[in-house]
Amino acid sequence: MIQSHNQNTEEIIKELCTSNGLSYEKIDKEGPETTTLEMFFSGYPMIAGMPFFPNLTTLTLVGQSIQKISDLEYCPLLKNLWIAECCLTKIDGLQHCTNLEKLYLYYNEISTIENLETLMKLEIIWLNNNQIKEIQGLHTLQNLKELNLAGNLIHKIGTCFDPNEQLERLNLSGNRICSFKELSNLASLPHLKDLSLNDPQYDPNPICLLCNYATHVLYHMPQLQRLDTYNVCQKQIKVLAEATVMKKIMYYNMRVKSVHRQLNEELEKLKERKCKLQKLPEDRIKLFKCNIKHLEHELTELQTSGKIQNNKSIKSKRLEIEKSIEDGENTDEASEESSLERKFLLKLDALRERITFWNRKLDEIEKIYQMEVKKKKKSNSLVVQFLVTELETVGNTRFEEGSPSDSWFNSCYDLILSRFCAWDFKAYSITGLKINRIIRVHNRILRMIFEEKFQMFLDKEVLSETENYRKMLECLFYVFDPDLPVKKKQLLQVLEDGFQAMEEHKRSRREEAVLLSNSLSICECPRIEFLQQQMKDERKNNNDLEEPFIHGKLIIAKVFLGHSVPACEKDPISQVNYPGANSVFRPRKYLLSDTSAANDETYSSMEHRNCDCRHRQCEWFVFDHELVLPEYVVEFEYTTLVKVQSLFSTLSNVIVEERKKNTEGFILSSDLQCDDEVMNMEPTVKARPKIVCLDEKTVLSVAKANIYSQITVLNLHGNSLSKLRDISKLTGLRKLIVSFNEFTSLDDVYHMPNLEYFDASHNHVITLEGIRGLSRLKYLDLSWNQLKKTGEEINVLHKHTSNVLSLDIRHNPWHKPASLRLSVIGRLKALTHLDGVQITEEEAAAALCFIAGSKISQASLLEHSRTDEARPRVLSVHPYAKILTQISKNKVDSQTHFSSSWYPRITVLDLDGQHLSKIANLEKLENLRWASFSNNNLTKIEGLESCLNLEELTLDGNCISNLEGISKLTKLTRLSVNNNHLTTLERRVFENLSHLHYLSLESNRITSLVGLQKAYALIELYISNNYVSTYQEIYHLKGLNNLVMLDMYGNLIVWKQDNYRLFVIFHLPSLKALDGTAVETADIESAKDLFGGRLTCDMIAERLGHSDFTKMHELNWTTSMIRTVDLVPADQFRNVCNVNLQNNNLTSFSGLIFLPNVKILCLNYNHIESVLPRQKPQNHLTNRQQLYQKVTSSGYGQQGSSKVSRDAGFGENLPPIMQSLEVLHLGYNGISNLAQLQLSRLKNLKLLFLQGNEISQIEGLEGLQLLQELVLDHNRVKTITEGSFARQTSLLALHLEENRLRELNNLQPLVKLQKLFLGFNKIQELSELEKLEVVSSLKELSIYGNPGIPVANSPMDCGFPGLPITFSKHPPMRVTNVNLLEGINHLFGSDLMFPHVFEDPLLNEANKHKKSKNPGMVTNNPRSIHAEIALRQVKGATANLLNQLTQQSGTTRSAFVHQNSRENDGRMPANSPSRPNRM
């Protein structure tokens, strides 16, 4: 191999020719023909001989010793250049290779991307495995398609790729990128298809090890086809990524709204407190003003009557009186007239002074209020920014606010207090420290880097030293530069990115390390002194409420100190001066520049300090910022010797002590005494009778005139007037005073051409509508009223009082008070005084600019619009219009705005805070997609009719009262109208918005949600702080199956509805979050337990479509899992006589017992245990039963029968219920204890069906004395006891088939029994049938299927002499051979027939235990419920009816039942002829 040190240019060229098969001797001929040259691993030291190859297009040099690019200016056609695995340190010498398309410079020592500006055709660059720290120098390469920067030292991406829009493949693996915000910048590359940040050939970027990395990348760059060498083309992957991110955005949007809501609550409390504090000053002002007007009125009357001369103004008279007092004139010489006048004027002056005093108090309270509001907003803003940071980092940076229940909170709290020494702060009058909030920082990326560096340190150390490594870990306070106060942005930057962002700041301090301390005084004393000096320099008022340093912030960091050395006095703190050290410490006692050194003299003059804190206090300088991990943010305040009592933390602003240093906003007791003294001054105000109604006589009397035309001044102050009827007839009136009355409007004041002075202060005026024709009005006082609508009232004044010079509109609850003054001045151009303050020329000019800027003009459209066509893919909770106007540079070209072609290009419009009163001039914005008009003065939505492509509309902070105007915006997906004046939601508006998935209507006055019934696409609904009060409103949202987020916090329903949260969760099962809190599985289960299976009036009304339940006659609600019935008030169901609740989960009759006129009740296939549930001891109740107790009319809590009476089966002592009930179906309920049912309380029951249960003993029927038919088929009855039918003397039919009877005893009480069905029992002896002779009225008997009864093939075999001998067919029902005694022979005649029905006994035996639930099948035959009864035909029946045979439970066996017309009435309601309003 040829050594590079000894080669000359000729040898290099020879080697080049040899390597490429060229002859050096023929190079002049072959060189121009050569287009490709290669050389691999030959130690080639430099590029030489290129002039011989002018047509070279490809040059490949790999594994050489080249340190500099040279000689390529002779190859202008070069397209491909490889200088890889060489020793290049700089990109240079390529300026003339303008045709270069591919450049491979990997595995070199290049540190900067430079000198590529002229290579405009460059498409591929490989710079991997170099020493590059910053991406730069690519701004001219607009054709670049592939860039490989893997294996470098890059930390940031920034906006360096914005010009490279054609970039398709990018490899940044093996770098130090650790911020998701950096990755978001790659979203500006629309053609990027292949991105690698975690190439298997390189180490991953730190960000690749974080949660949600791939999701974040795929969301921001959906066009990617490969990520980290993996194929990500599948649509499902992109959809999943977008869905995940959208969920996160929804979640953080919910949390941000919760924080804003909390702020609004706190501000509302402050506002209420302010109103309470201002009440006393306001009452005093009103009192004094009222007295002033009374005195002025009396003074005017005296002047009119001639008792006091009226030839001078009040001001000149006051000056004369003061002069006479100063000259010591004898009061005896003064006339009586002058003395009286002096008293009036002196008292008027005193009253005005008190008004000035109380106005000052109002201003002080307002000032303190604004300060408190500022504090709240500042704290809130920090929390919001924390949440936004969490979202932007996809949860990899989280902030957790601590509470005393957290162990880490207490540890941190104790740490701070342990490092606070009161002696260090004594010079500032600080006595203690109060910690307001501690926030824990969870930063995965910083912690990962910290632990990696920490492990690297341990790997280098020997084992004996690493055993004590924990001693090198310390929690220290970060020391902020006092010249740069802690701003929110800087604080967040440190918490998110660590302390690397402070490098420039460190250099300015001549310190190349992170400054920390273990002492609070070292951190805080420089800040305190700086703020004190700043206050002195600015000459602020020393009577400020609190010192500027009272509130502060701390960052507590976990620090690995490593090898620490003490600081030298002279050497600056830098790594160069302390080689091998990881940190440097400086004890406080050696600090030369100690900020509190000036206090040492103070301390030396004191007695000996009681602590030795100063010996432990140190400054620490850590050279590697990655070894400093921010973990906690602490907000605190100092307590001082001067106790500053906050006006907004006390119950009253009246204090007795007067020794307070600062009483701003407070009221001293002496002030109230002074008021009393002034009020008691002479002359006292005389009480006058108040005028309630104004008529002609009263007007003339008050004005002391004979006719209307003489009246020029009319003073109606201090009456109880609410109307000024016929006041317009006073055409000569020039001055009108109606202060301190009861006016709500001034519509009687119109067409008064000579009126110049109008005082309507201290009334209840809510609108100026009606005022007109006051063209000469100069003075107008509308203060202390209830005017709110700024725009409307100013329009009235502008139109009808355009010449007014002085206007007072203070102390009205204006909607937009901040812009009120400029609005009024701009509209009323003749105005010279507003609210008692003279209008300056500057103010008038500003008002004109304000009015001009409050209209949408071409200039404002150009300034606040963008032309982006794609929705921004950013992690933000702000509206898209605001996001795009902040980050997008796609403005309308200033050169094209002279033509109208630019209007359709606008897609984004952000006109927030422009004081707009109307949306206009948007007719040409046909492609507008995202628009925001927040914080304006809009009163209605208009001017958007042409913007049919609008997708997002934000109208927060206006005065809009209805949503008319957006119904045509059918493509709208997001609508926000927070903080407006909406009262209703128009249904027709939302019916057309079929794509609306986000709706925010917070802080309005909405009372009903009925308009949202058809907003089926809604996913997020925020309607907190409105006036929704009834739980029925939730039913309007039940059809919104896509609703995931709902916020109704602050509505009346939250407090009025019991178990509100569970109620909403139950009725809206799709919800994932409610009122800012996630819906957990436990919430869903609790909601089901509490509200599941409740049949309520609202459910019925929802199905009916109306709530007029009096029209109902039937209630049919089957198979609905109903557990309780809650129909309140029950009287509205008074016409319901037929109820079918078959196949539900009822355990009792529940609220059905309150329905007054129910005759037929079907409760088959439930779980009925009792008519009313048995009351259990509280400690034995299950969770579900405890929940039921909260439900009205659930039946729980009712006084049940005692165990003794229940078990005995006696119900006489219980009050009767449901006295209209005649037919009751309780089949297949699992009933085992008949006594516990409490059926005896149903006194008028006639038909009772209990088939298919588990009854073993017939009991508890004592109270059913009117019972006529009892069905107990398919139970477990073994015996009939003596008390079973003791009182059933009216029973006509008894069904006991499919039981376990062996004996037929105790049937004597059934004196009227006509039908008895005993088939399929265990009767084995024929003698048991002989016991039936005691039932003398028996007409029909069924005994088929008993084992001891032999089967007969003919009637004669059975021993029934009355039966006919011949049958037309084989008898289908085999009758047991019995010898009927004389007592029952008369029941059968010769014409008794049994219809022909065959059945399979095996099939029947298998099916008789089968339970079927088919609630939809209803029949008139009570026994058809269990398919055990068929039609029977008996001799002598003249009105036999064939009942419908219905198969249930799979059985085919049939029996026949005699049924007369009486029995047919009401046995089962569901198949009766249709009736109106049937449920």
Coordinates of C-alpha atoms in Angstrom, one line a residue, residues 297-477:
H297 CA -84.9 70.9 45.6
E298 CA -85.8 72.8 48.7
L299 CA -83.2 75.5 48.0
T300 CA -84.7 75.9 44.5
E301 CA -88.2 76.2 46.0
L302 CA -87.0 78.8 48.5
Q303 CA -85.5 80.8 45.7
T304 CA -88.7 80.5 43.7
S305 CA -90.8 81.6 46.6
G306 CA -88.5 84.7 47.1
K307 CA -87.3 83.7 50.6
I308 CA -83.8 83.5 49.2
Q309 CA -82.4 85.7 46.4
N310 CA -81.6 83.9 43.2
N311 CA -79.5 86.5 41.4
K312 CA -76.2 84.6 41.8
S313 CA -75.0 81.2 41.2
I314 CA -74.6 78.7 44.0
K315 CA -70.9 78.7 43.5
S316 CA -70.5 82.5 43.8
K317 CA -72.7 82.5 46.8
R318 CA -70.6 79.8 48.4
L319 CA -67.5 82.0 47.8
E320 CA -69.2 85.0 49.4
I321 CA -70.2 83.1 52.5
E322 CA -66.7 81.7 52.9
K323 CA -65.2 85.2 52.6
S324 CA -67.6 86.5 55.2
I325 CA -66.6 83.8 57.6
E326 CA -63.0 84.5 57.0
D327 CA -63.4 88.3 57.6
G328 CA -65.1 87.5 60.8
E329 CA -68.3 89.3 60.0
N330 CA -70.8 89.4 62.8
T331 CA -73.5 86.9 62.3
D332 CA -76.0 89.3 63.9
E333 CA -75.5 91.6 61.0
A334 CA -76.2 88.9 58.5
S335 CA -79.7 88.7 57.4
E336 CA -81.8 85.7 58.2
E337 CA -81.9 84.9 54.5
S338 CA -78.1 84.7 54.3
S339 CA -77.9 82.5 57.4
L340 CA -80.4 80.0 55.9
E341 CA -78.6 79.9 52.6
R342 CA -75.3 79.4 54.4
K343 CA -76.6 76.3 56.2
F344 CA -77.8 74.9 52.9
L345 CA -74.5 75.4 51.2
L346 CA -72.4 74.2 54.0
K347 CA -74.4 71.0 54.3
L348 CA -74.3 70.4 50.5
D349 CA -70.5 70.8 50.6
A350 CA -70.2 68.4 53.5
L351 CA -72.4 65.8 51.7
R352 CA -70.3 66.1 48.6
E353 CA -67.2 65.6 50.6
R354 CA -68.6 62.4 52.0
I355 CA -69.6 61.2 48.6
T356 CA -66.0 61.9 47.4
F357 CA -64.7 59.9 50.4
W358 CA -67.0 56.9 49.7
N359 CA -66.2 57.0 46.0
R360 CA -62.5 56.7 47.0
K361 CA -63.4 53.7 49.1
L362 CA -65.1 52.1 46.1
D363 CA -62.1 52.7 44.0
E364 CA -59.9 51.2 46.7
I365 CA -62.1 48.1 46.8
E366 CA -62.0 47.8 43.1
K367 CA -58.2 48.1 43.0
I368 CA -57.8 45.4 45.6
Y369 CA -60.3 43.2 43.7
Q370 CA -58.4 43.6 40.5
M371 CA -55.2 42.6 42.3
E372 CA -56.9 39.5 43.7
V373 CA -58.2 38.6 40.3
K374 CA -54.8 39.0 38.8
K375 CA -53.3 36.6 41.3
K376 CA -56.0 34.0 40.6
K377 CA -55.6 34.3 36.9
K378 CA -51.8 34.0 37.2
S379 CA -52.0 30.9 39.2
N380 CA -54.7 29.4 36.9
S381 CA -52.6 30.3 33.9
L382 CA -49.7 28.3 35.2
V383 CA -51.9 25.2 35.8
V384 CA -53.3 25.5 32.3
Q385 CA -49.8 25.7 30.8
F386 CA -48.8 22.6 32.8
L387 CA -51.7 20.7 31.2
V388 CA -50.8 22.0 27.7
T389 CA -47.3 20.9 28.3
E390 CA -48.5 17.4 29.3
L391 CA -50.5 17.3 26.1
E392 CA -47.7 18.5 23.9
T393 CA -45.3 15.9 25.4
V394 CA -48.0 13.2 25.0
G395 CA -48.0 12.6 28.8
N396 CA -44.2 12.2 29.1
T397 CA -44.0 15.3 31.2
R398 CA -46.7 15.4 33.9
F399 CA -47.4 17.7 36.8
E400 CA -49.0 16.5 40.0
E401 CA -50.3 18.9 42.6
G402 CA -49.7 17.6 46.1
S403 CA -51.8 17.5 49.2
P404 CA -51.0 16.7 52.8
S405 CA -52.2 13.1 52.3
D406 CA -49.2 12.6 49.9
S407 CA -46.0 11.4 51.6
W408 CA -43.9 13.2 49.1
F409 CA -45.7 16.5 49.8
N410 CA -45.0 16.3 53.5
S411 CA -41.3 15.4 52.8
C412 CA -40.9 18.3 50.5
Y413 CA -42.7 20.6 52.9
D414 CA -40.4 19.6 55.7
L415 CA -37.4 20.1 53.5
I416 CA -38.3 23.7 52.7
L417 CA -39.0 24.6 56.3
S418 CA -35.8 23.0 57.5
R419 CA -33.8 25.2 55.1
F420 CA -35.6 28.4 56.1
C421 CA -33.8 30.4 58.7
A422 CA -35.7 33.3 60.2
W423 CA -32.4 35.0 61.1
D424 CA -31.4 35.4 57.5
F425 CA -34.7 37.2 56.7
K426 CA -35.0 39.3 59.8
A427 CA -33.7 42.4 58.0
Y428 CA -36.7 42.2 55.6
S429 CA -39.2 41.9 58.5
I430 CA -39.9 38.3 57.4
T431 CA -40.9 36.1 60.2
G432 CA -42.1 32.9 58.5
L433 CA -42.9 31.0 55.4
K434 CA -46.3 29.8 54.1
I435 CA -46.3 27.2 51.4
N436 CA -49.3 27.6 49.1
R437 CA -48.8 24.8 46.6
I438 CA -46.3 22.1 45.7
I439 CA -46.3 20.6 42.3
R440 CA -44.4 17.4 41.5
V441 CA -42.8 17.2 38.1
H442 CA -42.7 13.8 36.3
N443 CA -40.4 14.3 33.3
R444 CA -39.6 11.0 31.8
I445 CA -37.0 12.2 29.3
L446 CA -35.0 14.3 31.8
R447 CA -35.1 11.4 34.3
M448 CA -34.0 8.9 31.7
I449 CA -31.0 11.1 30.8
F450 CA -30.2 11.8 34.4
E451 CA -30.2 8.1 35.2
E452 CA -28.1 7.3 32.2
K453 CA -25.5 9.9 33.2
F454 CA -25.6 8.6 36.7
Q455 CA -25.0 5.1 35.6
M456 CA -22.2 6.1 33.4
F457 CA -20.5 7.7 36.4
L458 CA -21.0 4.6 38.5
D459 CA -19.5 2.4 35.8
K460 CA -16.3 4.5 35.8
E461 CA -15.9 4.3 39.6
V462 CA -14.4 1.5 41.6
L463 CA -16.8 -0.5 43.8
S464 CA -15.5 0.9 47.1
E465 CA -16.4 4.4 46.0
T466 CA -19.8 3.6 44.4
E467 CA -21.0 2.2 47.7
N468 CA -21.3 5.8 48.9
Y469 CA -22.8 7.1 45.8
R470 CA -26.0 8.0 47.5
K471 CA -24.2 10.6 49.5
M472 CA -23.6 12.4 46.3
L473 CA -27.3 12.8 45.6
E474 CA -28.8 16.0 47.1
C475 CA -32.0 18.0 46.8
L476 CA -31.1 21.6 46.1
F477 CA -32.9 24.8 45.2

